[in-house]
Short mmCIF file of C-alpha atoms and ligand atoms in Angstrom, two decimals:
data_model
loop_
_atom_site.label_atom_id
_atom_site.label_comp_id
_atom_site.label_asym_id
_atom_site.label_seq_id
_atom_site.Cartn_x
_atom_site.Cartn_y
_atom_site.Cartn_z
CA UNK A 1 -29.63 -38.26 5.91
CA UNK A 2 -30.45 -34.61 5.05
CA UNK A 3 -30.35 -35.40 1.58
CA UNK A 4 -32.80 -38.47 1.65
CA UNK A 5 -35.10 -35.75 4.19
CA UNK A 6 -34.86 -32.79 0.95
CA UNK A 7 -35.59 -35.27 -1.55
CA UNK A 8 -38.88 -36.45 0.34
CA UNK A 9 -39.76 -33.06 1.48
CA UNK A 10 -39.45 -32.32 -2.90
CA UNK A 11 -41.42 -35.51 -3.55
CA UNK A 12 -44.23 -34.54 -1.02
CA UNK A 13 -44.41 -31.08 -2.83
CA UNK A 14 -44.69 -32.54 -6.49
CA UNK A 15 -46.79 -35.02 -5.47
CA UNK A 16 -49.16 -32.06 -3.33
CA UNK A 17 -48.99 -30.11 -6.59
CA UNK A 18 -49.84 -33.19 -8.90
CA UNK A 19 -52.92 -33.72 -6.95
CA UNK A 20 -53.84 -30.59 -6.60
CA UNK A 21 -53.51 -30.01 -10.55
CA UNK A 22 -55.41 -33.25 -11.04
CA UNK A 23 -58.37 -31.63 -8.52
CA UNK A 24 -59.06 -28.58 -10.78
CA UNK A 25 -62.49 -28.55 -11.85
CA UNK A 26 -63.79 -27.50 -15.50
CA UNK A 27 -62.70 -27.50 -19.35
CA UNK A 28 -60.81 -25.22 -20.98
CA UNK A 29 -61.94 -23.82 -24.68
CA UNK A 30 -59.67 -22.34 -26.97
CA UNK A 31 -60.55 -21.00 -30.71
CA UNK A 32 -57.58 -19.59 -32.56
CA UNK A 33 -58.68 -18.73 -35.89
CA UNK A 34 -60.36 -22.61 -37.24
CA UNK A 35 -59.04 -24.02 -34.98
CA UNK A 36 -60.57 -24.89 -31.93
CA UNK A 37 -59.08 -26.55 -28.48
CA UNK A 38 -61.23 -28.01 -25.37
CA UNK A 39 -59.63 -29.84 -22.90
CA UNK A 40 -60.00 -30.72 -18.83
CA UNK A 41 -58.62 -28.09 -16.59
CA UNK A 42 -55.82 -30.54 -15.17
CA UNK A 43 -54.77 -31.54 -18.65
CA UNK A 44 -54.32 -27.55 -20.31
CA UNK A 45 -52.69 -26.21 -17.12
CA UNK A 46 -50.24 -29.46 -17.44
CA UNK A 47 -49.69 -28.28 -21.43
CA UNK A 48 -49.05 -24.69 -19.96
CA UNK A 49 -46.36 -25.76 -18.09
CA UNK A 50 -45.09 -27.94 -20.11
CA UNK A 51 -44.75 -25.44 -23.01
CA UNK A 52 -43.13 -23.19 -20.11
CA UNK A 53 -40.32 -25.44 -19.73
CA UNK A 54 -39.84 -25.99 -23.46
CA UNK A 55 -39.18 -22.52 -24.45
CA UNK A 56 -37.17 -21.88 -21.44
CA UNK A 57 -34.95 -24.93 -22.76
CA UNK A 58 -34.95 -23.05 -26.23
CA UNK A 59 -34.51 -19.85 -24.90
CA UNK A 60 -31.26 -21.22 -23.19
CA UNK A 61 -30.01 -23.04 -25.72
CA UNK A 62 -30.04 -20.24 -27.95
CA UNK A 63 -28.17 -18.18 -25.51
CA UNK A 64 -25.52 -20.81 -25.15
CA UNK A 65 -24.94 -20.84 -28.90
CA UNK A 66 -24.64 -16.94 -29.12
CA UNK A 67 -22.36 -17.23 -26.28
CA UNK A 68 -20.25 -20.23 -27.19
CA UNK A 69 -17.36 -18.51 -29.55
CA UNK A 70 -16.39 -16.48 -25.97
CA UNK A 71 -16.99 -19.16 -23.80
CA UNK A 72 -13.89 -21.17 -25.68
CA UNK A 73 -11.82 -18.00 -25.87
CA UNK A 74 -12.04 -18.32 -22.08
CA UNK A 75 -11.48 -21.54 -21.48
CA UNK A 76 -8.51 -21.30 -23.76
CA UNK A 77 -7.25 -18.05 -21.83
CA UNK A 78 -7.69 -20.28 -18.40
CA UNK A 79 -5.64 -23.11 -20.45
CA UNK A 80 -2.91 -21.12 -21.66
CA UNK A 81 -2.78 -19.04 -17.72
CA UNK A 82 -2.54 -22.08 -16.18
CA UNK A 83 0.00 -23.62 -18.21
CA UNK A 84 2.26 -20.21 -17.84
CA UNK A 85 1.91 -20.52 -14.43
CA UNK A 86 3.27 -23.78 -14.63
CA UNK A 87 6.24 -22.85 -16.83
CA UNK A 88 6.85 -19.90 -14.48
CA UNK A 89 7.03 -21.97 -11.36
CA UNK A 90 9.93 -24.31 -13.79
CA UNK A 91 11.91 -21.53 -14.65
CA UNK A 92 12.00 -20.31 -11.16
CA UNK A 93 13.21 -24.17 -10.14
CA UNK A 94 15.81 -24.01 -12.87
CA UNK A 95 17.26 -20.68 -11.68
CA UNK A 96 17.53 -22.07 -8.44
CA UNK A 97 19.14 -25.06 -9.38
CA UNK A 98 21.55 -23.24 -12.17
CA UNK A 99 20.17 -25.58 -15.10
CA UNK A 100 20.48 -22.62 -17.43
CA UNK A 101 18.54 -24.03 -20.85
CA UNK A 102 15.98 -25.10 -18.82
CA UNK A 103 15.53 -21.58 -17.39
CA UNK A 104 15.48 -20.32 -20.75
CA UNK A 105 13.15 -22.64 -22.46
CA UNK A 106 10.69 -22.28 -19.45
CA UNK A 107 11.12 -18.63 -19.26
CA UNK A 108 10.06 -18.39 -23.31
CA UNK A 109 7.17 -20.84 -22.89
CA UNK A 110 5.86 -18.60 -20.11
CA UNK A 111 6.37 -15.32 -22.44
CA UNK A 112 4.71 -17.04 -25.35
CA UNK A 113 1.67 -18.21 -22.77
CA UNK A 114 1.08 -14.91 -20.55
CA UNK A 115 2.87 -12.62 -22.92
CA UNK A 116 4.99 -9.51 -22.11
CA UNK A 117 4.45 -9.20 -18.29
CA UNK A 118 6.81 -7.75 -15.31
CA UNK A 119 7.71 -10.94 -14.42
CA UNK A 120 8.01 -13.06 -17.46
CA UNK A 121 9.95 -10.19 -18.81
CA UNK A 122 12.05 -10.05 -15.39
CA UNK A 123 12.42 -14.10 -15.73
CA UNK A 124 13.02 -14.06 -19.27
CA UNK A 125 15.82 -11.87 -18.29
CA UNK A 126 17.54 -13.70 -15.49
CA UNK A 127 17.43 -16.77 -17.54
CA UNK A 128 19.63 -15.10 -20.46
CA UNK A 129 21.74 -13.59 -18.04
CA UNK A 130 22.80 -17.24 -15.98
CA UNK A 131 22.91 -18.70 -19.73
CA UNK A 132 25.45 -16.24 -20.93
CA UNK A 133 22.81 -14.31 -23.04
CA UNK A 134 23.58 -11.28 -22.59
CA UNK A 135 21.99 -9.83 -25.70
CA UNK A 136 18.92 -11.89 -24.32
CA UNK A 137 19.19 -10.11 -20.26
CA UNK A 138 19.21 -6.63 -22.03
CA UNK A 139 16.58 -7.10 -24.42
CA UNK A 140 14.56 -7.94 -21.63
CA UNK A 141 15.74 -5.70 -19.10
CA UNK A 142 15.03 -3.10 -21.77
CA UNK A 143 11.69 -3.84 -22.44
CA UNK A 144 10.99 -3.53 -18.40
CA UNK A 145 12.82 -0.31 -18.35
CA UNK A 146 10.41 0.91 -21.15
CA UNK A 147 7.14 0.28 -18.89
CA UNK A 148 6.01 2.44 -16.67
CA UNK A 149 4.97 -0.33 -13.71
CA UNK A 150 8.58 -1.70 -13.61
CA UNK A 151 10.86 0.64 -15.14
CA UNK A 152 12.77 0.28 -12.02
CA UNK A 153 13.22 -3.43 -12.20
CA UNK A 154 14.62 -2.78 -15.93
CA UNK A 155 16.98 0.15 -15.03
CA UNK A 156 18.81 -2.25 -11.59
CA UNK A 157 19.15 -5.05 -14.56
CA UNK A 158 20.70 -2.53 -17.00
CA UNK A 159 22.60 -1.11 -14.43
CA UNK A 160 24.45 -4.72 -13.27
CA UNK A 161 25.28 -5.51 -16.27
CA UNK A 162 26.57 -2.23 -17.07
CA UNK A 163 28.66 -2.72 -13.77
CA UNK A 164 29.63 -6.09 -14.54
CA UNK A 165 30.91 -4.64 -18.28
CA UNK A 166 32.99 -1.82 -15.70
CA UNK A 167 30.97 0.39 -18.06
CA UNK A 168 30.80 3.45 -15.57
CA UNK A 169 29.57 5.83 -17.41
CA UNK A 170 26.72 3.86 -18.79
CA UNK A 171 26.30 2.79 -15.52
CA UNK A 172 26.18 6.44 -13.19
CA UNK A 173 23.53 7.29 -16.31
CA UNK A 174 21.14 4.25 -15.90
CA UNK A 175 21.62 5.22 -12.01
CA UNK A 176 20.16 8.55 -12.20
CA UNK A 177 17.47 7.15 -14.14
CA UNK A 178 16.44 4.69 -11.92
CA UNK A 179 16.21 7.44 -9.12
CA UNK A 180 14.19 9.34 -10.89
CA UNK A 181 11.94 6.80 -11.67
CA UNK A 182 12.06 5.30 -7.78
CA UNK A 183 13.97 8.07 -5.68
CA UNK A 184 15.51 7.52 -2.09
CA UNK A 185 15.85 3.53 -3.09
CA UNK A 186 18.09 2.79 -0.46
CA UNK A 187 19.60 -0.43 -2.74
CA UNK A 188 20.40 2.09 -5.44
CA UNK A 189 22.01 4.49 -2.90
CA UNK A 190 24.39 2.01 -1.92
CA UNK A 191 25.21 1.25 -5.84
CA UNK A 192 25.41 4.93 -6.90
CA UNK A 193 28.04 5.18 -3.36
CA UNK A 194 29.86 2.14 -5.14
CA UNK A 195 30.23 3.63 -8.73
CA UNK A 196 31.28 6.96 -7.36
CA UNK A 197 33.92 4.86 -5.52
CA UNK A 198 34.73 3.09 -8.71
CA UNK A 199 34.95 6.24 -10.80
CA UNK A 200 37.06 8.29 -8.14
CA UNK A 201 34.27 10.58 -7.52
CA UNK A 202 35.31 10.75 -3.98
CA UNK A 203 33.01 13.38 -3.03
CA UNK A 204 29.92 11.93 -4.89
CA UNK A 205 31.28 9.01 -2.65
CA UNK A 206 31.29 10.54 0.73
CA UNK A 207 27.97 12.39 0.18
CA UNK A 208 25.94 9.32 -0.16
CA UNK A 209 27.94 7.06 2.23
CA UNK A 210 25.71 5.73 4.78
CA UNK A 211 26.39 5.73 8.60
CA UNK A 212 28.94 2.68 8.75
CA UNK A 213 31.43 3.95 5.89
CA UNK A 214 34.96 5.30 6.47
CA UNK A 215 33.94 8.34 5.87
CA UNK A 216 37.63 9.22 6.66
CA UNK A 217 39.20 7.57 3.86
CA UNK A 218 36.38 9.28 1.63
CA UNK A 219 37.32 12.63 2.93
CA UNK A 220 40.33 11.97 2.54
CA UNK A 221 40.57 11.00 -1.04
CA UNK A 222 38.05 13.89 -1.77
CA UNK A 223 40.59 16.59 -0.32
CA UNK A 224 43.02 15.66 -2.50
CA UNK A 225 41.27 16.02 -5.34
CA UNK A 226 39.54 19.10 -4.54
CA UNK A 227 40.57 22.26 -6.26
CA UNK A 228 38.77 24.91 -4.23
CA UNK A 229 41.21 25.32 -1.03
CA UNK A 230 38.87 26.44 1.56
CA UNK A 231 36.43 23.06 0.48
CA UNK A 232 39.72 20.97 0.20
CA UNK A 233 40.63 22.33 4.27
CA UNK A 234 36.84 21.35 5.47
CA UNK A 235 37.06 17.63 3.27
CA UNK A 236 40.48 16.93 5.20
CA UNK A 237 39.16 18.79 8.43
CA UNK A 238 36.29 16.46 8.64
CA UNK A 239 38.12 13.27 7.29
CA UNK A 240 40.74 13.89 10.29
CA UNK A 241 38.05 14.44 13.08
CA UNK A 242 36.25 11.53 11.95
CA UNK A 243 39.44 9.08 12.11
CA UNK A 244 42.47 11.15 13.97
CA UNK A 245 44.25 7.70 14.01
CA UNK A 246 44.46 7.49 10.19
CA UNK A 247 47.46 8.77 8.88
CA UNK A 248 46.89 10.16 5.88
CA UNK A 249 43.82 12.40 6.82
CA UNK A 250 46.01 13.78 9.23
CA UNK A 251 48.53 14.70 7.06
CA UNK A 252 45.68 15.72 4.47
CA UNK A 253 44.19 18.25 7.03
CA UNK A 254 47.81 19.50 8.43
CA UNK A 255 49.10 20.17 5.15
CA UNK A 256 46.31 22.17 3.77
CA UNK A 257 46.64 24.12 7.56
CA UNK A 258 50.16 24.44 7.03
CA UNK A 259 49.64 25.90 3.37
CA UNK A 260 47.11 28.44 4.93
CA UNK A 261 49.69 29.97 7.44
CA UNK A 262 48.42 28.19 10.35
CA UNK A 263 51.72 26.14 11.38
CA UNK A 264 51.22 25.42 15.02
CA UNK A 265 47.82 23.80 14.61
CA UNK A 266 48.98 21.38 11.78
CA UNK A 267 51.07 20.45 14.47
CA UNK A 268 48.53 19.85 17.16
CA UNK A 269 46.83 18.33 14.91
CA UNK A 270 50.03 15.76 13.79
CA UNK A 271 50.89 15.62 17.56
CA UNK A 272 47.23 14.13 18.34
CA UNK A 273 47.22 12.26 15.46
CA UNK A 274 50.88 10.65 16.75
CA UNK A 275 49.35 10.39 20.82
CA UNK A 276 46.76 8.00 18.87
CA UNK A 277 48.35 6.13 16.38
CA UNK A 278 51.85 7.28 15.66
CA UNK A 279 53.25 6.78 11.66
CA UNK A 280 56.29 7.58 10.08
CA UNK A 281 54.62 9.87 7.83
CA UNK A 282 53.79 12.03 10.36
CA UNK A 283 56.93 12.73 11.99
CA UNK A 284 58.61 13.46 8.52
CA UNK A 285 55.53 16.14 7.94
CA UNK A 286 55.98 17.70 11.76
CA UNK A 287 60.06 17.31 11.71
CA UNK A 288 59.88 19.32 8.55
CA UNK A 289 60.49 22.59 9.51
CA UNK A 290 63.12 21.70 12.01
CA UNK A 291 66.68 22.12 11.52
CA UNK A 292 68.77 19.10 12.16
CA UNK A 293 70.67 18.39 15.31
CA UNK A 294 69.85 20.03 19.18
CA UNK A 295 66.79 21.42 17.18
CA UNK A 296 65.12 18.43 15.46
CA UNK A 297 65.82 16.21 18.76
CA UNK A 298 63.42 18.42 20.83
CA UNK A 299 61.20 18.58 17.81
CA UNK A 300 60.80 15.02 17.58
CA UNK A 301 60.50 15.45 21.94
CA UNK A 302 57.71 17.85 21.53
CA UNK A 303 56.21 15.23 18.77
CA UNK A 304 56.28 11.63 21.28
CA UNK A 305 55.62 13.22 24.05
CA UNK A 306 52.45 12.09 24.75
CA UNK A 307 52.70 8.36 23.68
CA UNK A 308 56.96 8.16 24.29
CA UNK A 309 56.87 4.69 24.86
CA UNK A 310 55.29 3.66 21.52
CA UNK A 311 57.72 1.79 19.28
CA UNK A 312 57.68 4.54 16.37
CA UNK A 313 58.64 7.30 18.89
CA UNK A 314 61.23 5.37 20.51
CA UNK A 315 62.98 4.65 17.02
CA UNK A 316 61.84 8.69 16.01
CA UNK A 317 63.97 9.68 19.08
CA UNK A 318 66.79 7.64 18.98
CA UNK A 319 67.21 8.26 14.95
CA UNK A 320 67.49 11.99 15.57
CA UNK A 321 69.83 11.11 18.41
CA UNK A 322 72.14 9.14 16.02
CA UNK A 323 71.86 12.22 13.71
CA UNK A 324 72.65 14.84 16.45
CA UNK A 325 75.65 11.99 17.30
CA UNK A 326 74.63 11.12 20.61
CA UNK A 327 74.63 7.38 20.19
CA UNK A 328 74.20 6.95 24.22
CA UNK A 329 70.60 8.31 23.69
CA UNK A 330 70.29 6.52 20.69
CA UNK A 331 71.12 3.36 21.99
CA UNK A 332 69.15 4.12 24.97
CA UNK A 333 66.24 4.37 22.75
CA UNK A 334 66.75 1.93 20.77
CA UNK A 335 67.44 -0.66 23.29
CA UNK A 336 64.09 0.39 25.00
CA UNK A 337 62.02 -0.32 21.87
CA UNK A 338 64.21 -4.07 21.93
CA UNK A 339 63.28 -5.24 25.33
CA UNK A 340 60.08 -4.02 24.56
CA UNK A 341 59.67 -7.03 22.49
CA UNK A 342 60.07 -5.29 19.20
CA UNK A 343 61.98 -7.27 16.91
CA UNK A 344 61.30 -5.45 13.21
CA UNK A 345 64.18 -5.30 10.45
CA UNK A 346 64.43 -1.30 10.74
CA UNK A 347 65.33 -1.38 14.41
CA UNK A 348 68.13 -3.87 14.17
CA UNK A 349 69.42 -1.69 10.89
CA UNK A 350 69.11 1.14 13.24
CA UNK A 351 71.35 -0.55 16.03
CA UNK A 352 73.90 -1.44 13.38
CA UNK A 353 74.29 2.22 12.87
CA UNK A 354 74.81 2.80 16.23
CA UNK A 355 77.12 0.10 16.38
CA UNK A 356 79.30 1.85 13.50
CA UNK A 357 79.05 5.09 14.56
CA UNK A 358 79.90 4.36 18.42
CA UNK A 359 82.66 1.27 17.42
CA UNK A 360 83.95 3.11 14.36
CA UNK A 361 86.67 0.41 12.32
CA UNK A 362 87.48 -1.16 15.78
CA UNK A 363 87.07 -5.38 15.77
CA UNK A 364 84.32 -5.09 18.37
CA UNK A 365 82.12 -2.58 16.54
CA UNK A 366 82.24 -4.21 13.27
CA UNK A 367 81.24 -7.93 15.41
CA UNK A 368 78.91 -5.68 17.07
CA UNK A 369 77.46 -4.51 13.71
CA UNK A 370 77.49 -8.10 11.92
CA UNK A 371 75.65 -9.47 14.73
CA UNK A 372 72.59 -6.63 14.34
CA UNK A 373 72.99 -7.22 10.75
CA UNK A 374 72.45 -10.66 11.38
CA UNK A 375 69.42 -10.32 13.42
CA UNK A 376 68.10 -7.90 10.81
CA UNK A 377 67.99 -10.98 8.18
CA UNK A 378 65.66 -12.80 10.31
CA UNK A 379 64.01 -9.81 12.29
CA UNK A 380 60.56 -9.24 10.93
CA UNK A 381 59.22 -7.24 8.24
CA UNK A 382 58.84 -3.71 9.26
CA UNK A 383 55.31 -2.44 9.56
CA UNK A 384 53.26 -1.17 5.93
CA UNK A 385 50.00 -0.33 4.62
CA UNK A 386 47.96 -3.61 4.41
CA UNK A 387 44.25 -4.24 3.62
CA UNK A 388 41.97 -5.67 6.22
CA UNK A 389 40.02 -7.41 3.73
CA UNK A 390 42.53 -9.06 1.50
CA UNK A 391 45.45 -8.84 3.59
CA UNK A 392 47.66 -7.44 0.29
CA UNK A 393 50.69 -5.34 1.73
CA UNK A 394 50.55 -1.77 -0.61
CA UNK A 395 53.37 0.54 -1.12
CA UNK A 396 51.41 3.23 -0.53
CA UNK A 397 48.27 4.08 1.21
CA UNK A 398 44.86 4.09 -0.98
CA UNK A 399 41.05 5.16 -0.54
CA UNK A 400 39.88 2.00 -1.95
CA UNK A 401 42.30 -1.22 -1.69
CA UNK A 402 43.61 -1.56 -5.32
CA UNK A 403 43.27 -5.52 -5.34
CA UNK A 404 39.90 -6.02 -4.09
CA UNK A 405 38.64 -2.39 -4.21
CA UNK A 406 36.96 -2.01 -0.47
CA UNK A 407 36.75 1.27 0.83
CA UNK A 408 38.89 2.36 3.91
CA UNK A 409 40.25 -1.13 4.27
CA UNK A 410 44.25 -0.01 4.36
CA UNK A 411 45.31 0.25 7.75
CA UNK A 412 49.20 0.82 8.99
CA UNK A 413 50.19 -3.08 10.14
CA UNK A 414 52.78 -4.57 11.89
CA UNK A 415 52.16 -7.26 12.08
CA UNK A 416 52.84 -10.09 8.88
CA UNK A 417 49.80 -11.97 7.83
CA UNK A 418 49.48 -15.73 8.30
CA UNK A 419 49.83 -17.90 4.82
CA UNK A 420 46.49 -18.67 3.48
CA UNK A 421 45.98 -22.17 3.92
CA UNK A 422 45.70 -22.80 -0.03
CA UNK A 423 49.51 -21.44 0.07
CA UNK A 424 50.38 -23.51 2.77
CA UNK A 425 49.30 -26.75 0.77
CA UNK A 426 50.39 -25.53 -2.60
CA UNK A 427 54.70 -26.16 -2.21
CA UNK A 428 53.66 -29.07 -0.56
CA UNK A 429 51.37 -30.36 -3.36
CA UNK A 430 54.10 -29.59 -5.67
CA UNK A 431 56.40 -32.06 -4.26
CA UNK A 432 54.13 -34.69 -4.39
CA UNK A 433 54.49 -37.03 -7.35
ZN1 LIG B 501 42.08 -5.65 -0.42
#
C-alpha cells in the first residue's frame, strides 16, 4: 500500500514537471560556429536534460571500466574468504570427530584460501599432530612461534610435543620462552611446576607449586638434594611443618637437626611426628642413640607416649621388651595390638618370638609357635608405602610415584588394595574356552 502511495506521489511529480516543461513560453536560438539551432522552450530544456542523463550514463560507465580489474580481485578475495571459512569450520568438525585426513585436507585448503594466519596455522597444526604428522605439528607450531601475535600459541605446541618426546631439556627451554613472550600464564606455570617435577628439580618444583600441592613431599625431595646445609635445614623445616604426619619430612628435618648438634629437638620433632602418624622409620631414627635393653625400652616409652595405643607403638614397645627379655611385657603388648583387631603378618612373627623365647624347646612352645606361624601365612600384609593414585605398593618412599609420576601421592598404608575389576575378570576369562 505504501508502495502503490510513493509510486503515485512520483507519477504526480513527473507528470507536474512534464506540464510544467510543456508550459514554458518562447524559442530558444543557438549559433555555434555555421551552425545554427532554434527550437521551442519545452523542446531544448527536454534536450538539456536529456543530454544530462547521457553523459552521466557515460561518465559512469567509464568509471566502472577503470574500476572493473579491482572490483573482480574483490569479489574473488570474498570467494576465496568464504570458502576458507568453510574449510575452517570442516577441519574443526573433523578434529572433533577424530577423522584425521579429513582434518588435514581441510586444514590445507583453508591455508591455501586465507593463507598463513594464527588459526589456519594453529589448525594446520592440530591436524598433523592427531594424523601422526609430527614433522607437519612442528612446522606449523614453528611458524606461530615465529610471529609476534601468537608466538605463545607456537611455543605451548612446541612445548607438548617436546613433553610428549620426554625431551626435558628442549622442553624447560621452549618454557622460558613462552614466559617471556606471555609471563605469569598461569597454564604454563603449572607445566614449568610439572617439568621441574619431571627433571628432579625439586626446588624449581616447590617454588612454583600452587596452593593445593604437597608442598611437603616437594620440600622434602628438595632437602635432600640440597647442598648448602643451612637451606637443606629450612627445605626439611618447612616440608615437616607443612605435613608433620609424613614420615619422611620428619626424618628429613630431624636428621639435618641432629647433624647440627641439636639432638633433643629432632626428637620433639620425631615424637610429634609419631603422636600424629607413627612409622617405623621413625622409631629406628629416635631409638638410635639408645643403648639396648632398660635404656632403649624407656626410649621407645618416651617415643609412644603420646599415641601408646596405636598399633606401631604397641609392636615398638613390646619388640624392645622381647629384646630387653621381658616377654610378659612383650606379650602384654603384643596381645593388646591383637584384640585390637590387628591381624598383620609382622605381629603374628612377633608373637612367635615370644612364643620361642618364653616356651624355649618345650612341646607347648614350639605348638605355641607353629600356631602364630600359621596365622602369619594368612595374616595380612604388613603396612608399606602405596600410591593414592595408582594404588602400586613401593619399596621405598618417593616424591613423585615412580609408576604414574603424581606428586606426593605415597602415603604409609595398611591397608591391601581391592583387585581392580579388570584383574578380577582376567583368571576367570582365562578359563573360559
Ligand atoms: Zn602411582
Amino acid at each position: 500500500m505504501r508502495r502503490v502511495l510513493l509510486v503515485l506521489v512520483v507519477a504526480g511529480l513527473v507528470l507536474a514537471f512534464a506540464w510544467a516543461l510543456a508550459g514554458l513560453p518562447g524559442r530558444v536560438t543557438a549559433d555555434i560556429g555555421s551552425i545554427s539551432f532554434e527550437a521551442a522552450t519545452p523542446v531544448a530544456a527536454l534536450g538539456l536534460l536529456l543530454a544530462f542523463v547521457l553523459l552521466y550514463a557515460v561518465f559512469r560507465l567509464l568509471g566502472a571500466a577503470i574500476r572493473l580489474p579491482r572490483t573482480l580481485r574483490n569479489r574473488q578475495a570474498v570467494r576465496r574468504r568464504r570458502a576458507g571459512d568453510i574449510a575452517v569450520t570442516r577441519t574443526l568438525l573433523a578434529l572433533a570427530a577424530g577423522e584425521k585426513g579429513d582434518a588435514r585436507r581441510e586444514a590445507g585448503r583453508a591455508r591455501r584460501m586465507l593463507g598463513d594466519t594464527p588459526q589456519t596455522l594453529l589448525l594446520a597444526a592440530e591436524a598433523g599432530r592427531i594424523a601422526g604428522r609430527d614433522d607437519e605439528a612442528t612446522a606449523s607450531f614453528r611458524a606461530l612461534a615465529s610471529r609476534d601475535d601468537a608466538a605463545f600459541l607456537g611455543l605451548r605446541g612446541l612445548l607438548r610435543q617436546a613433553v610428549e618426546r620426554g625431551d626435558w631439556t628442549e622442553a624447560a627451554a621452549l618454557a622460558r620462552q613462552a614466559e617471556a613472550v606471555q609471563p605469569g600464564a598461569a597454564w604454563l606455570r603449572r607445566e614449568r611446576a610439572r617439568l621441574a617435577v619431571r627433571a628432579g628439580n625439586w626446588s624449581d618444583a616447590l617454588a612454583l607449586a600452587d596452593a593445593d600441592a604437597p608442598k611437603a613431599a616437594l620440600a622434602t625431595a628438595a632437602a635432600e638434594v640440597e647442598t648448602d646445609p643451612a637451606r637443606a635445614l629450612r627445605l626439611a623445616k618447612q616440608a615437616w611443618q607443612d605435613d608433620p604426619s609424613l614420615a619422611p619430612a620428619a626424618l628429613a628435618y630431624a636428621t639435618r637437626l641432629r647433624a647440627d648438634g641439636r639432638d633433643s629437638r629432632a626428637q620433639a620433632a620425631i615424637r610429634h611426628s609419631w603422636s600424629i602418624a607413627p612409622h617405623p622409620d621413625l622409631a629406628v631414627f629416635s631409638m638410635a642413640p639408645a643403648e639396648v635393653g632398660l635404656s632403649a625400652m624407656q626410649a621407645a616409652q618416651r617415643l609412644t607416649e603420646a599415641n601408646p595405643e596405636h598399633v606401631e607403638s604397641r609392636l615398638l614397645l613390646s619388640r624392645t621388651a622381647l629384646a630387653a627379655g621381658l616377654t610378659g611385657e612383650a606379650r602384654r603388648h603384643a596381645e593388646a595390638a591383637r584384640l585390637a583387631g590387628v591381624n598383620q603378618r609382622r605381629l603374628w612373627l612377633l608373637l612367635a618370638e615370644i612364643e620361642e623365647a618364653e616356651g624355649g624347646d618345650t612341646e607347648a612352645g614350639r605348638l605355641a609357635q607353629r600356631d602364630a606361624l600359621r596365622h602369619a601365612a594368612t595374616a595380612d600384609p604388613d603396612p608399606q608405602w602405596r600410591c593414592n593414585a595408582c594404588h602400586t605398593a613401593h619399596g621405598s618412599w618417593h616424591p613423585t610415584c615412580p609408576d604414574c609420576f603424581t606428586v606426593g601421592s605415597l602415603r604409609w598404608n595398611t591397608q591391601p588394595t581391592a583387585p581392580s575389576v579388570v584383574q578380577q575378570i582376567q583368571p576367570t576369562a582365562t578359563l573360559l574356552p
